Coordinates of C-alpha atoms and ligand atoms in Angstrom, one line a residue:
X148 CA 97.1 104.9 71.2
X149 CA 97.0 102.3 68.5
X150 CA 94.2 99.8 69.0
X151 CA 96.6 96.9 68.7
X152 CA 98.5 98.1 71.8
X153 CA 95.4 97.5 73.8
X154 CA 94.8 93.9 74.9
X155 CA 91.6 94.7 76.8
X156 CA 89.3 97.6 76.5
X157 CA 86.2 98.1 78.7
X158 CA 83.6 100.6 77.5
X159 CA 80.8 101.9 79.8
X160 CA 80.6 98.6 81.7
X161 CA 77.7 98.2 84.2
X162 CA 76.9 95.4 86.5
X163 CA 73.7 95.8 88.5
X164 CA 72.4 93.2 90.9
X165 CA 68.6 93.2 91.5
X166 CA 67.4 93.6 95.0
X167 CA 64.4 91.4 95.6
X168 CA 61.8 91.9 98.4
X169 CA 58.3 90.7 99.5
X170 CA 56.5 87.4 99.0
X171 CA 56.7 87.6 95.2
X172 CA 60.4 88.5 95.3
X173 CA 59.8 91.6 93.2
X174 CA 62.8 93.7 92.2
X175 CA 62.7 96.8 94.3
X176 CA 66.0 98.2 93.4
X177 CA 69.5 97.5 92.1
X178 CA 72.9 97.3 93.7
X179 CA 75.0 99.3 91.3
X180 CA 78.2 97.4 91.9
X181 CA 79.9 98.6 88.7
X182 CA 78.4 101.7 87.2
X183 CA 79.6 102.9 83.8
X184 CA 83.3 102.4 83.9
X185 CA 85.7 102.6 80.9
X186 CA 89.4 101.7 80.8
X187 CA 92.0 99.7 78.8
X188 CA 95.0 97.6 79.5
X189 CA 97.9 97.6 77.2
X190 CA 99.7 94.5 76.0
X191 CA 102.2 93.3 78.6
X192 CA 101.4 95.9 81.3
X193 CA 99.9 95.6 84.8
X194 CA 97.0 97.7 85.6
X195 CA 96.4 97.9 89.4
X196 CA 92.7 98.3 90.4
X197 CA 92.4 99.7 93.9
X198 CA 89.6 100.6 96.3
X199 CA 87.9 99.8 99.6
X200 CA 86.0 96.5 99.9
X201 CA 82.6 96.7 98.3
X202 CA 83.7 99.3 95.7
X203 CA 83.1 96.9 92.8
X204 CA 86.7 96.0 91.9
X205 CA 86.2 92.2 92.2
X206 CA 82.8 92.4 90.4
X207 CA 84.7 94.2 87.6
X208 CA 87.2 91.4 87.3
X209 CA 84.5 88.7 87.3
X210 CA 82.3 90.6 84.8
X211 CA 85.2 90.9 82.4
X212 CA 85.7 87.1 82.5
X213 CA 81.9 86.7 82.2
X214 CA 81.8 84.7 85.4
X215 CA 79.1 87.3 86.1
X216 CA 77.0 88.6 83.2
X217 CA 77.3 92.4 82.5
X218 CA 74.2 94.5 82.7
X219 CA 75.5 96.6 79.7
X220 CA 78.6 97.9 78.1
X221 CA 81.4 96.4 76.0
X222 CA 84.4 94.3 76.8
X223 CA 86.9 94.2 73.9
X224 CA 89.5 91.6 74.0
X225 CA 91.8 90.7 71.0
X226 CA 89.5 92.6 68.7
X227 CA 86.2 90.9 69.8
X228 CA 83.5 92.1 72.1
X229 CA 83.2 89.3 74.7
X230 CA 79.6 90.2 75.4
X231 CA 78.7 89.2 71.8
X232 CA 80.2 85.7 72.2
X233 CA 78.1 82.6 72.7
X234 CA 79.0 80.0 75.4
X235 CA 81.2 77.9 73.1
X236 CA 83.1 80.9 71.8
X237 CA 83.5 82.2 75.3
X238 CA 84.8 78.9 76.6
X239 CA 87.6 78.9 74.0
X240 CA 88.3 82.6 74.8
X241 CA 88.7 81.7 78.5
X242 CA 91.9 80.0 77.7
X243 CA 93.4 83.4 77.0
X244 CA 92.0 85.0 80.2
X245 CA 92.6 83.4 83.6
X246 CA 91.9 84.4 87.2
X247 CA 93.8 84.0 90.4
X248 CA 91.6 84.2 93.5
X249 CA 92.3 85.8 96.8
X250 CA 91.9 82.8 99.0
X251 CA 94.1 79.9 97.9
X252 CA 92.5 77.8 100.6
X253 CA 89.0 78.1 99.1
X254 CA 89.9 78.1 95.4
X255 CA 91.8 74.8 95.3
X256 CA 89.8 71.6 95.3
X257 CA 91.0 69.9 98.6
X258 CA 90.4 66.4 97.2
X259 CA 92.6 66.9 94.1
X260 CA 96.4 66.5 94.0
X261 CA 98.5 69.3 92.7
X262 CA 98.9 67.4 89.5
X263 CA 95.1 67.1 89.1
X264 CA 94.6 70.8 89.9
X265 CA 97.2 72.1 87.5
X266 CA 96.4 69.5 84.9
X267 CA 92.7 70.0 84.8
X268 CA 92.7 73.2 82.6
X269 CA 95.0 71.3 80.2
X270 CA 92.3 68.6 79.9
X271 CA 89.5 71.2 79.6
X272 CA 91.2 72.9 76.7
X273 CA 92.5 69.8 75.1
X274 CA 96.1 71.0 75.3
X275 CA 97.7 67.6 75.9
X276 CA 97.2 64.3 74.1
X277 CA 98.2 61.8 76.8
X278 CA 99.0 61.3 80.4
X279 CA 102.8 61.4 80.0
X280 CA 102.6 64.7 78.1
X281 CA 100.2 66.1 80.8
X282 CA 102.6 65.1 83.5
X283 CA 105.6 66.7 81.8
X284 CA 103.7 69.9 81.2
X285 CA 102.5 70.1 84.9
X286 CA 106.1 69.4 86.0
X287 CA 107.4 72.2 83.9
X288 CA 104.7 74.7 85.1
X289 CA 105.3 73.8 88.7
X290 CA 109.0 74.5 88.2
X291 CA 108.3 77.9 86.8
X292 CA 106.4 78.9 90.0
X293 CA 109.1 77.5 92.3
X294 CA 107.5 74.1 93.1
X295 CA 109.0 70.8 92.3
X296 CA 108.0 67.3 90.9
X297 CA 107.7 66.0 94.4
X298 CA 104.8 68.3 95.1
X299 CA 102.7 66.8 92.4
X300 CA 101.2 64.0 94.4
X301 CA 100.4 66.2 97.4
X302 CA 97.1 67.8 98.4
X303 CA 96.5 71.5 99.0
X304 CA 96.3 71.1 102.8
X305 CA 99.9 69.9 102.8
X306 CA 101.1 73.4 101.7
X307 CA 101.6 76.7 103.3
X308 CA 99.5 79.7 102.3
X309 CA 102.3 81.1 100.0
X310 CA 102.8 77.7 98.3
X311 CA 99.1 77.3 97.8
X312 CA 99.0 80.6 96.0
X313 CA 101.8 79.4 93.8
X314 CA 99.6 76.4 92.9
X315 CA 96.9 78.9 92.1
X316 CA 99.3 80.8 89.8
X317 CA 100.4 77.5 88.2
X318 CA 96.8 76.6 87.4
X319 CA 96.2 80.0 85.8
X320 CA 99.5 79.7 83.8
X321 CA 98.8 76.1 82.6
X322 CA 96.8 77.2 79.5
X323 CA 99.3 79.8 78.4
X324 CA 96.9 82.8 78.8
X325 CA 97.7 86.4 77.7
X326 CA 95.6 88.1 80.4
X327 CA 95.6 87.2 84.1
X328 CA 93.1 88.8 86.4
X329 CA 94.5 88.6 90.0
X330 CA 91.7 89.2 92.5
X331 CA 93.5 90.3 95.7
X332 CA 96.0 87.4 95.2
X333 CA 98.1 88.3 98.3
X334 CA 95.6 89.7 100.7
X335 CA 95.2 86.5 102.7
X336 CA 99.0 86.0 103.0
X337 CA 101.5 87.2 105.6
X338 CA 103.3 90.4 104.5
X339 CA 106.7 88.6 104.1
X340 CA 105.1 86.1 101.8
X341 CA 103.2 88.7 99.9
X342 CA 106.4 90.1 98.4
X343 CA 107.5 86.7 97.3
X344 CA 104.3 86.0 95.4
X345 CA 104.3 89.5 93.8
X346 CA 108.0 89.0 92.8
X347 CA 107.1 85.7 91.3
X348 CA 104.2 87.2 89.3
X349 CA 106.5 89.9 88.0
X350 CA 109.1 87.3 86.9
X351 CA 106.4 85.3 85.2
X352 CA 105.1 88.4 83.4
X353 CA 108.6 89.1 82.0
X354 CA 109.1 85.4 81.0
X355 CA 105.7 84.8 79.4
X356 CA 104.7 88.3 78.3
X357 CA 101.6 88.3 80.5
X358 CA 99.2 91.2 81.0
X359 CA 97.8 91.6 84.4
X360 CA 94.7 93.3 86.0
X361 CA 95.9 93.3 89.6
X362 CA 93.1 94.0 92.1
X363 CA 93.8 95.0 95.6
X364 CA 92.3 97.1 98.4
X365 CA 95.7 98.6 99.3
X366 CA 97.7 101.0 97.3
X367 CA 101.0 99.8 98.9
X368 CA 100.4 96.3 97.5
X369 CA 99.8 97.4 93.9
X370 CA 102.6 100.1 93.9
X371 CA 105.4 97.6 93.2
X372 CA 103.8 95.6 90.4
X373 CA 101.6 98.1 88.6
X374 CA 102.5 100.2 85.5
X375 CA 99.3 102.2 85.8
X376 CA 96.7 102.4 88.6
X377 CA 93.0 102.9 88.6
X378 CA 91.2 104.0 91.8
X379 CA 87.6 102.8 92.3
X380 CA 85.0 104.2 94.6
X381 CA 81.5 103.0 94.9
X382 CA 81.2 101.5 91.4
X383 CA 83.1 104.2 89.6
X384 CA 86.7 104.8 88.6
X385 CA 87.6 108.1 90.0
X386 CA 91.2 108.4 88.9
X387 CA 93.5 106.5 86.5
X388 CA 97.1 107.2 85.5
X389 CA 100.7 106.0 85.4
X390 CA 101.9 104.7 88.8
X391 CA 104.6 107.3 89.5
X392 CA 102.2 110.1 88.5
X393 CA 99.6 108.9 90.8
X394 CA 101.9 108.8 93.8
X395 CA 103.5 112.2 92.9
X396 CA 100.4 114.1 91.8
X397 CA 97.2 112.5 93.0
X398 CA 94.3 114.7 91.7
X399 CA 91.2 113.1 93.3
X400 CA 90.6 113.7 97.0
X401 CA 89.8 110.0 97.5
X402 CA 93.1 109.0 96.0
X403 CA 94.8 111.6 98.2
X404 CA 93.2 110.1 101.3
X405 CA 94.3 106.5 100.3
X406 CA 97.8 107.7 99.8
X407 CA 97.9 109.5 103.1
X408 CA 97.1 106.2 104.8
X409 CA 100.2 104.4 103.5
X410 CA 102.8 104.1 106.3
X411 CA 106.2 105.6 105.4
X412 CA 109.5 104.1 106.3
X413 CA 111.2 107.3 107.4
X414 CA 110.0 108.1 111.0
X415 CA 111.2 111.7 110.8
X416 CA 109.2 112.4 107.6
X417 CA 105.9 114.2 108.2
X418 CA 102.7 113.2 106.5
X419 CA 99.3 114.4 107.3
X420 CA 96.8 111.6 107.3
X421 CA 93.4 112.4 105.7
X422 CA 90.8 110.7 107.8
X423 CA 87.6 110.1 105.9
X424 CA 84.3 110.5 107.8
X425 CA 81.7 107.7 107.7
X426 CA 81.6 104.5 105.9
X427 CA 81.3 103.8 102.2
X428 CA 77.6 104.5 101.3
X429 CA 75.3 101.8 100.0
X430 CA 75.6 101.1 96.3
X431 CA 71.8 100.4 96.2
X432 CA 71.1 104.1 96.6
X433 CA 74.4 105.9 95.9
X434 CA 74.7 109.6 96.8
X435 CA 73.7 112.1 94.1
X436 CA 76.3 114.0 92.0
X437 CA 79.8 112.9 93.0
X438 CA 79.4 109.7 95.0
X439 CA 82.2 110.7 97.2
X440 CA 80.7 114.0 98.3
X441 CA 79.3 112.9 101.8
X442 CA 82.9 111.9 102.8
X443 CA 84.9 114.4 100.8
X444 CA 86.8 116.9 102.9
X445 CA 86.8 119.3 99.9
X446 CA 83.2 119.0 98.8
X447 CA 81.4 122.0 97.3
X448 CA 77.7 122.7 96.6
X449 CA 78.0 121.5 93.0
X450 CA 79.3 118.1 94.2
X451 CA 76.0 116.8 95.4
X452 CA 74.2 118.2 92.3
X453 CA 76.2 117.2 89.3
X454 CA 78.3 114.1 88.6
X455 CA 81.8 115.1 87.6
X456 CA 83.0 113.9 84.3
X457 CA 85.9 111.3 84.1
X458 CA 88.3 113.2 81.9
X459 CA 91.9 113.2 80.7
X460 CA 93.8 116.1 82.4
X461 CA 96.9 115.5 80.3
X462 CA 99.2 112.6 79.6
X463 CA 96.5 110.1 80.1
X464 CA 95.9 111.2 83.7
X465 CA 92.2 110.6 84.1
X466 CA 90.1 111.8 87.0
X467 CA 86.5 112.8 87.9
X468 CA 86.3 115.8 90.3
X469 CA 84.8 119.3 90.0
X470 CA 87.8 120.8 91.7
X471 CA 89.8 120.1 88.5
X472 CA 87.5 122.1 86.2
Ligands
LIG1259 FE1 85.1 116.0 96.4 FE2 83.5 117.3 94.9 FE3 85.7 116.4 93.8 FE4 83.7 114.8 94.5 S1 83.7 116.3 92.9 S2 85.9 114.4 94.9 S3 82.9 115.8 96.3 S4 85.6 117.9 95.4

């Protein structure tokens, strides 16, 4: 693929958090939240990033934006490695990369009006020259997310959960970014409202040519919006491919188990649910070899000894599993 088609490319990204103990708070180990992952996102596409809670997907999103500092690796965005940028350069780059958080209740300042919340990034990046221009711009952004002028003077507590997430989307859109990282943007919302917010995000993507990294713990949520899907388990990406291919031909046993858990509309259709034993192991001391081996229904001797390579098995269908070799 031509480099210019990739808006974002992550190479061997690691994010380890030190574990401190004792009176002197010595480092006694590391939580390997993100452990050597590589992927790219094409211009204008949505990459869904899926996995159970604690698998490192939110840490991945935050590390890309440098809200958390990477332990090592490369994050290429518009031709520059973000990890080489100083604070000032990174601040101006942030205009291009915005984030929408899971909890619209917690991520909006309760003491600010909607006009203040959506207008703040315009001020930070000097995108408006006076109050009138700011007001007009905020009005126009609110309209694009389905809110109106009369909402401008209201405070976050006066809105429903779905409307609050629309305000979160408006704030992200305000600076006209090219990439939006959505960190479980609909998980806190009712199912009926989830679809509205996802549809809105799709409409905005088409209108503004946005590129999304859409993080969720549920494959059924990312199914609708994603072009490609990456499945994460305990700090590693275990499978990544085009959406239809993933649903039709899941290669990794973990992906197969996630897919088997999705309810199907047809009550007469048969589906065997794959129940995984045990909980996700600790990322402080992850299992040897394939990290999924203690829970994998198809584990072999080699699985606890050797880490499977993350490889392309044709047509950009990447997976890491010894069964495929
Ligand atoms: Fe299961 Fe082994 Fe494949 Fe890991 S490498 S997913 S343990 S079969």
